[in-house]
Short mmCIF file of C-alpha atoms in Angstrom, two decimals:
data_model
loop_
_atom_site.label_atom_id
_atom_site.label_comp_id
_atom_site.label_asym_id
_atom_site.label_seq_id
_atom_site.Cartn_x
_atom_site.Cartn_y
_atom_site.Cartn_z
CA MET A 1 0.03 0.01 -0.07
CA SER A 2 1.43 3.43 -1.10
CA ALA A 3 1.96 6.12 1.60
CA SER A 4 -1.00 8.19 0.30
CA ALA A 5 -2.94 5.16 0.89
CA TRP A 6 -2.05 5.00 4.67
CA ILE A 7 -2.55 8.66 4.97
CA MET A 8 -6.22 8.35 3.79
CA LEU A 9 -6.70 5.27 5.83
CA LEU A 10 -5.39 7.03 8.97
CA ALA A 11 -7.81 9.87 8.22
CA VAL A 12 -10.66 8.03 7.64
CA LEU A 13 -10.13 5.58 10.94
CA THR A 14 -9.37 8.56 13.26
CA ALA A 15 -12.34 10.74 11.62
CA PHE A 16 -14.77 7.59 12.42
CA MET A 17 -13.29 7.25 16.04
CA PHE A 18 -13.53 11.16 16.95
CA ARG A 19 -17.12 11.04 15.48
CA LEU A 20 -18.11 7.96 17.53
CA LEU A 21 -16.32 7.66 21.06
CA PRO A 22 -17.43 10.94 22.69
CA ILE A 23 -20.99 9.67 22.27
CA ALA A 24 -19.84 7.13 24.85
CA THR A 25 -19.15 9.98 27.36
CA SER A 26 -22.81 10.74 27.74
CA LYS A 27 -22.88 7.83 30.21
CA LEU A 28 -20.83 9.93 32.24
CA ARG A 29 -22.21 11.93 35.48
CA PHE A 30 -20.72 15.24 34.31
CA MET A 31 -21.77 14.95 30.82
CA ARG A 32 -25.26 14.33 31.90
CA ASP A 33 -25.67 17.68 33.38
CA THR A 34 -25.89 20.21 30.66
CA GLN A 35 -25.33 23.01 33.12
CA SER A 36 -21.78 21.61 34.42
CA PRO A 37 -18.66 23.78 33.68
CA PHE A 38 -17.31 20.87 31.69
CA TYR A 39 -19.95 20.64 29.49
CA ARG A 40 -20.43 24.59 29.20
CA PHE A 41 -16.66 24.61 28.34
CA LEU A 42 -17.47 22.03 25.33
CA ASN A 43 -20.41 23.70 24.15
CA TYR A 44 -18.82 27.27 24.16
CA SER A 45 -15.76 25.71 22.32
CA SER A 46 -17.83 24.10 19.63
CA GLN A 47 -19.69 27.29 18.78
CA ALA A 48 -16.69 29.13 18.80
CA MET A 49 -15.05 26.80 16.36
CA LEU A 50 -18.57 27.21 14.23
CA GLY A 51 -17.48 30.88 14.38
CA VAL A 52 -13.88 30.17 13.18
CA LEU A 53 -15.12 28.23 10.69
CA CYS A 54 -17.55 30.65 9.47
CA PHE A 55 -14.81 33.29 9.06
CA GLU A 56 -12.55 30.90 7.11
CA LEU A 57 -15.44 30.56 4.76
CA VAL A 58 -15.62 34.34 3.85
CA PHE A 59 -11.99 35.48 4.38
CA GLY A 60 -10.37 31.92 3.80
CA LYS A 61 -7.35 30.97 6.43
CA SER A 62 -5.77 34.57 6.62
CA SER A 63 -4.20 36.88 9.33
CA LEU A 64 -5.62 40.19 10.35
CA GLY A 65 -2.87 41.92 8.17
CA GLN A 66 -4.06 39.72 5.07
CA VAL A 67 -7.70 40.37 5.55
CA THR A 68 -7.04 44.26 5.90
CA ALA A 69 -4.85 43.98 2.86
CA GLU A 70 -7.26 42.22 0.72
CA PHE A 71 -10.37 43.78 1.97
CA GLY A 72 -12.54 45.00 -0.89
CA TRP A 73 -16.01 45.66 -1.59
CA LEU A 74 -17.51 42.25 -1.60
CA GLN A 75 -15.81 41.28 1.47
CA ALA A 76 -17.66 44.69 3.03
CA VAL A 77 -21.09 43.54 1.36
CA SER A 78 -20.33 39.83 3.00
CA LEU A 79 -19.91 41.34 6.60
CA VAL A 80 -22.83 43.32 6.46
CA LEU A 81 -24.86 40.81 5.03
CA LEU A 82 -23.99 38.24 7.74
CA LEU A 83 -24.50 40.75 10.43
CA ILE A 84 -27.97 41.54 9.03
CA ALA A 85 -28.95 38.11 8.67
CA PHE A 86 -27.78 37.33 12.25
CA LEU A 87 -30.00 40.12 13.49
CA ALA A 88 -32.97 39.30 11.67
CA THR A 89 -33.00 35.98 12.99
CA CYS A 90 -32.37 36.81 16.57
CA LYS A 91 -35.34 39.40 16.01
CA SER A 92 -37.68 37.47 14.41
CA GLY A 93 -36.83 33.52 14.88
CA LYS A 94 -37.33 33.02 11.36
CA VAL A 95 -34.72 31.62 9.21
CA ALA A 96 -35.85 31.62 5.49
CA LEU A 97 -36.49 35.05 4.75
CA PRO A 98 -33.15 36.26 5.79
CA PHE A 99 -31.25 33.55 4.00
CA LEU A 100 -32.98 33.98 0.80
CA THR A 101 -32.82 37.90 0.95
CA CYS A 102 -29.06 37.78 1.74
CA SER A 103 -28.12 35.21 -0.65
CA LEU A 104 -29.79 37.10 -3.40
CA ILE A 105 -28.09 40.38 -2.54
CA TYR A 106 -24.59 38.44 -2.31
CA VAL A 107 -25.26 37.23 -5.90
CA GLY A 108 -26.49 40.72 -7.23
CA ALA A 109 -23.34 42.15 -5.51
CA ALA A 110 -20.95 39.80 -6.55
CA SER A 111 -22.11 39.98 -10.26
CA VAL A 112 -21.23 43.42 -10.27
CA VAL A 113 -17.82 43.31 -8.71
CA LEU A 114 -16.80 40.20 -10.46
CA MET B 1 -50.28 5.21 24.95
CA THR B 2 -46.63 6.46 24.74
CA SER B 3 -45.52 3.45 22.60
CA GLU B 4 -48.60 4.37 20.03
CA LEU B 5 -47.23 7.83 19.96
CA GLU B 6 -43.40 7.15 19.63
CA PRO B 7 -43.46 6.14 16.03
CA LYS B 8 -45.46 9.18 15.02
CA THR B 9 -42.99 11.53 16.80
CA GLN B 10 -40.00 9.83 15.54
CA ARG B 11 -41.49 10.41 11.93
CA SER B 12 -42.22 13.90 12.62
CA ALA B 13 -38.73 14.20 13.90
CA ALA B 14 -37.13 12.81 10.93
CA ILE B 15 -39.29 14.78 8.43
CA ALA B 16 -38.52 17.89 10.27
CA GLY B 17 -34.99 16.98 10.15
CA ALA B 18 -35.37 16.53 6.21
CA ARG B 19 -36.97 19.54 5.80
CA ASP B 20 -34.10 21.75 7.47
CA SER B 21 -31.75 19.46 5.32
CA ILE B 22 -32.81 21.22 2.34
CA PRO B 23 -30.91 24.75 2.19
CA PHE B 24 -27.61 22.64 3.25
CA ALA B 25 -28.28 20.11 0.43
CA VAL B 26 -28.62 22.53 -2.20
CA LEU B 27 -25.25 23.84 -1.05
CA PHE B 28 -23.87 20.52 -1.12
CA ILE B 29 -24.38 19.67 -4.64
CA PHE B 30 -22.13 22.49 -5.36
CA VAL B 31 -19.46 21.99 -2.45
CA TYR B 32 -19.25 18.37 -3.50
CA ALA B 33 -19.34 18.68 -7.24
CA SER B 34 -16.66 21.03 -7.07
CA TYR B 35 -14.48 18.65 -4.83
CA GLY B 36 -15.34 15.93 -7.47
CA ALA B 37 -14.57 18.20 -10.32
CA LEU B 38 -11.19 19.18 -8.26
CA CYS B 39 -10.16 15.57 -8.02
CA ALA B 40 -10.65 14.64 -11.56
CA SER B 41 -8.53 17.60 -12.86
CA THR B 42 -5.67 17.06 -10.20
CA GLY B 43 -5.56 13.37 -11.66
CA TRP B 44 -7.22 11.48 -8.57
CA GLY B 45 -8.74 8.28 -9.36
CA PHE B 46 -12.72 7.95 -9.15
CA TRP B 47 -12.57 5.23 -6.27
CA PRO B 48 -10.13 7.07 -4.12
CA THR B 49 -12.29 10.30 -4.62
CA LEU B 50 -15.33 8.69 -3.70
CA THR B 51 -14.30 6.81 -0.87
CA ALA B 52 -13.02 10.02 0.78
CA THR B 53 -16.54 11.47 0.43
CA ALA B 54 -18.29 8.44 1.47
CA LEU B 55 -15.80 7.29 4.56
CA LEU B 56 -14.18 10.82 5.54
CA TYR B 57 -16.81 13.23 4.73
CA SER B 58 -15.27 16.34 5.48
CA THR B 59 -14.92 18.56 3.00
CA PRO B 60 -12.01 21.07 4.27
CA LEU B 61 -9.77 17.80 5.14
CA GLN B 62 -10.60 16.38 1.59
CA LEU B 63 -9.45 19.41 -0.05
CA ILE B 64 -6.20 19.46 1.87
CA LEU B 65 -5.43 15.67 1.13
CA VAL B 66 -6.42 16.34 -2.53
CA GLN B 67 -3.82 18.84 -2.53
CA ASN B 68 -1.11 17.72 0.14
CA ILE B 69 -1.26 14.39 0.32
CA ASP B 70 1.92 13.96 -1.74
CA THR B 71 3.90 15.69 1.16
CA GLY B 72 3.58 12.43 3.22
CA LEU B 73 3.83 12.16 7.17
CA ALA B 74 3.94 16.22 7.30
CA VAL B 75 -0.02 16.02 6.56
CA ILE B 76 -0.70 13.74 9.46
CA PRO B 77 -0.83 16.48 12.28
CA ILE B 78 -3.51 18.51 10.34
CA VAL B 79 -5.33 15.17 9.40
CA LEU B 80 -5.80 14.83 13.45
CA ALA B 81 -6.58 18.52 13.86
CA MET B 82 -9.31 18.58 11.55
CA ASN B 83 -10.75 15.45 12.62
CA ALA B 84 -10.38 16.63 16.43
CA ARG B 85 -13.16 18.86 15.53
CA PHE B 86 -15.67 15.85 15.31
CA ALA B 87 -14.83 14.87 18.87
CA LEU B 88 -15.94 18.42 20.12
CA MET B 89 -19.07 18.02 18.24
CA SER B 90 -20.17 14.54 19.16
CA ALA B 91 -19.50 15.36 22.94
CA THR B 92 -21.80 18.28 22.60
CA LEU B 93 -24.53 16.32 21.14
CA SER B 94 -23.66 13.27 23.41
CA PRO B 95 -25.99 14.28 26.16
CA TYR B 96 -29.10 13.97 23.52
CA PHE B 97 -28.02 10.49 22.51
CA ARG B 98 -27.62 9.06 25.86
CA ASN B 99 -30.22 6.53 25.37
CA ILE B 100 -28.42 5.23 22.09
CA SER B 101 -25.86 2.78 22.24
CA LEU B 102 -22.50 3.21 20.97
CA LEU B 103 -22.90 -0.05 18.51
CA LYS B 104 -26.30 1.54 17.24
CA PHE B 105 -24.77 5.04 16.92
CA ALA B 106 -21.66 3.60 14.90
CA PRO B 107 -23.61 3.39 11.38
CA ALA B 108 -24.61 7.00 11.97
CA ALA B 109 -21.35 8.42 13.23
CA THR B 110 -19.90 9.64 9.94
CA LEU B 111 -23.02 11.89 9.45
CA MET B 112 -21.68 13.89 11.91
CA ILE B 113 -20.44 17.18 10.32
CA PRO B 114 -20.56 21.05 11.06
CA SER B 115 -23.93 21.85 9.36
CA VAL B 116 -25.79 18.59 10.93
CA PHE B 117 -24.24 19.67 14.28
CA THR B 118 -25.20 23.07 14.10
CA ALA B 119 -28.92 22.18 13.08
CA CYS B 120 -29.04 19.52 15.82
CA PHE B 121 -27.95 21.56 18.51
CA THR B 122 -30.19 24.80 17.67
CA ARG B 123 -33.08 22.16 17.44
CA PHE B 124 -32.09 20.31 20.78
CA GLN B 125 -31.80 23.49 22.78
CA LYS B 126 -35.45 23.96 22.29
CA ASN B 127 -36.78 20.43 21.37
CA PRO B 128 -34.62 17.70 22.49
CA GLN B 129 -37.30 14.92 21.86
CA GLN B 130 -36.64 12.13 19.17
CA ALA B 131 -32.95 13.42 18.85
CA MET B 132 -31.52 10.38 16.84
CA ALA B 133 -34.51 10.80 14.53
CA TYR B 134 -33.94 14.04 13.67
CA PHE B 135 -30.24 13.69 13.42
CA LEU B 136 -30.62 11.01 10.77
CA GLY B 137 -33.48 12.94 9.19
CA ILE B 138 -31.06 15.81 8.49
CA GLY B 139 -27.78 13.96 8.27
CA VAL B 140 -28.47 11.02 5.89
CA PRO B 141 -30.12 13.40 2.82
CA LEU B 142 -26.85 15.50 3.09
CA TYR B 143 -24.96 12.54 3.23
CA VAL B 144 -26.57 10.86 0.00
CA THR B 145 -26.65 14.19 -1.63
CA GLY B 146 -22.67 14.61 -0.88
CA VAL B 147 -21.92 11.23 -2.30
CA LEU B 148 -23.93 11.87 -5.31
CA ALA B 149 -22.60 15.36 -6.08
CA THR B 150 -19.22 14.14 -5.93
CA VAL B 151 -19.72 11.31 -8.65
CA VAL B 152 -21.56 14.04 -10.86
CA GLY B 153 -18.51 16.47 -10.11
CA PHE B 154 -15.82 13.84 -11.06
CA GLN B 155 -17.77 12.76 -14.29
CA ILE B 156 -17.83 16.50 -15.41
CA GLY B 157 -14.56 17.31 -14.47
CA SER B 158 -12.88 20.53 -14.40
CA ASP B 159 -15.74 21.93 -16.77
CA PHE B 160 -17.84 22.40 -13.47
CA GLY B 161 -18.16 25.59 -11.72
CA GLY B 162 -14.98 27.68 -11.18
CA THR B 163 -13.81 29.97 -8.49
CA ASP B 164 -17.19 31.96 -8.74
CA VAL B 165 -19.18 29.06 -7.66
CA VAL B 166 -16.77 27.92 -4.85
CA ASP B 167 -16.96 31.30 -3.32
CA LEU B 168 -20.58 31.71 -3.64
CA THR B 169 -21.15 28.31 -1.68
CA ALA B 170 -18.71 29.12 0.79
CA PHE B 171 -20.57 32.44 1.56
CA ILE B 172 -24.11 30.80 1.67
CA LEU B 173 -22.57 28.09 3.80
CA ALA B 174 -21.24 30.72 6.39
CA LEU B 175 -24.66 32.46 5.90
CA LEU B 176 -26.35 29.40 7.14
CA LEU B 177 -23.95 29.11 10.07
CA VAL B 178 -24.60 32.86 11.02
CA ILE B 179 -28.80 32.39 10.69
CA LEU B 180 -28.10 29.07 13.20
CA ALA B 181 -26.13 31.20 16.04
CA GLY B 182 -28.97 33.66 15.73
CA LYS B 183 -31.66 31.15 16.17
CA LEU B 184 -29.69 30.51 19.55
CA TRP B 185 -30.48 33.81 20.77
CA PRO B 186 -30.92 34.87 23.67
CA GLN B 187 -28.39 32.25 24.94
CA THR B 188 -25.83 34.91 24.96
CA TYR B 189 -22.80 32.61 26.02
CA GLU B 190 -23.38 30.47 22.87
CA VAL B 191 -23.95 33.41 20.53
CA SER B 192 -20.95 35.26 22.10
CA ALA B 193 -18.86 32.34 21.70
CA PHE B 194 -19.88 31.94 17.84
CA TRP B 195 -18.78 35.56 17.18
CA LEU B 196 -15.67 35.52 19.48
CA GLY B 197 -14.50 32.67 17.34
CA PHE B 198 -15.34 34.59 14.00
CA LEU B 199 -13.81 37.96 15.28
CA THR B 200 -10.42 36.36 16.89
CA ALA B 201 -10.05 34.05 14.15
CA PRO B 202 -7.51 36.29 12.05
CA VAL B 203 -5.97 37.44 15.16
CA PHE B 204 -5.26 33.89 16.48
CA PHE B 205 -4.21 32.82 12.96
CA VAL B 206 -0.69 34.12 13.24
CA ALA B 207 -0.01 32.00 15.93
CA PHE B 208 -1.69 28.84 15.46
CA GLU B 209 -2.07 28.53 11.43
CA ASN B 210 -3.58 25.25 10.20
CA TYR B 211 -4.46 24.69 13.97
CA ASN B 212 -6.43 27.50 14.13
CA ILE B 213 -9.88 25.98 13.98
CA VAL B 214 -8.93 23.49 16.72
CA VAL B 215 -6.84 25.55 19.42
CA THR B 216 -8.91 29.01 19.22
CA PRO B 217 -12.15 27.38 19.99
CA PHE B 218 -10.74 25.91 23.20
CA LEU B 219 -9.31 29.27 24.22
CA ILE B 220 -12.38 31.00 23.68
CA GLY B 221 -14.63 28.10 25.51
CA GLY B 222 -12.14 28.27 28.39
CA LEU B 223 -12.32 32.26 28.82
CA LEU B 224 -16.40 31.96 28.48
CA VAL B 225 -16.67 29.44 31.54
CA LEU B 226 -14.22 31.20 33.65
CA SER B 227 -16.48 34.33 32.91
CA HIS B 228 -19.39 32.40 33.64
CA TRP B 229 -17.83 31.03 36.68
CA GLN B 230 -17.01 34.53 38.06
CA ARG B 231 -20.22 35.88 37.68
CA GLY B 232 -21.62 32.77 39.68
CA ILE B 233 -24.10 31.65 37.33
CA GLY B 234 -21.98 28.38 36.87
CA GLN B 235 -22.16 27.70 40.51
#
């Protein structure tokens, strides 16, 4: 088996184990209480991870310097739309309207810029 | 009475999951078709391409592997760091699956991805009933979409999409994550964690680079627990 195949096998196995094994922790006492500090730590960390992922989706894996250097019209529109969508969802609890509106505005803005 | 109602509520949870999967599924068509096309254009074989989606099922890691697998052992720490994200997601959802055995969860474990995690977490905060049915309801359609789109993208090859489609898909996925974070409101700590992750990502990137997505969230999580504890709420 080639080195690439071994790396792929390792990636598949570790992905599976990392997804599966933490489910067993639900039997542990401190994981049953969703108000416990440890569970809160996991909860907040996972939300922060989604925040990092969200940033990377919009700006790529970049430092603050790279972001400011490459900051353009489309990036500004993206940021404003994300903020509007967030506030609209907080206020109304609805998903479809902010999603469709902001997606369409982005498509329009991108077609002007690109 | 409960046993009569259970299949009905299971079905409705699964249907709710399938309904919530629709916007993500539309995006997955572009994400995985782009991945399939990239693999075809970089000379990857059909089966390694399909196996990566079917068994690894992690777009960022799949893209890293396509571009860096020839670098050998150097890519292993990145593989482990990217996969560690799944442990965080599974551990956070685990209290809602406490009645499911490990053996029963195993066939569905691969469905745990950020989109499914976010939708599940948002729903379970308000409605933790029939968690597994909802998880499968949203997870299975997305998985099937991902696999099929990979096949189609690979067949179409480099003619598919381009950077415009990739950028648009990335923005819309980010938009969905933000909207789902908005659904968590007024849980201020969860929402703050999300935005702190977003805002500090470029700051910590200088220090952590490829490991940013694993290290930064734990720093923020720890900081918020400390702040919670100091305010005496966590006591």
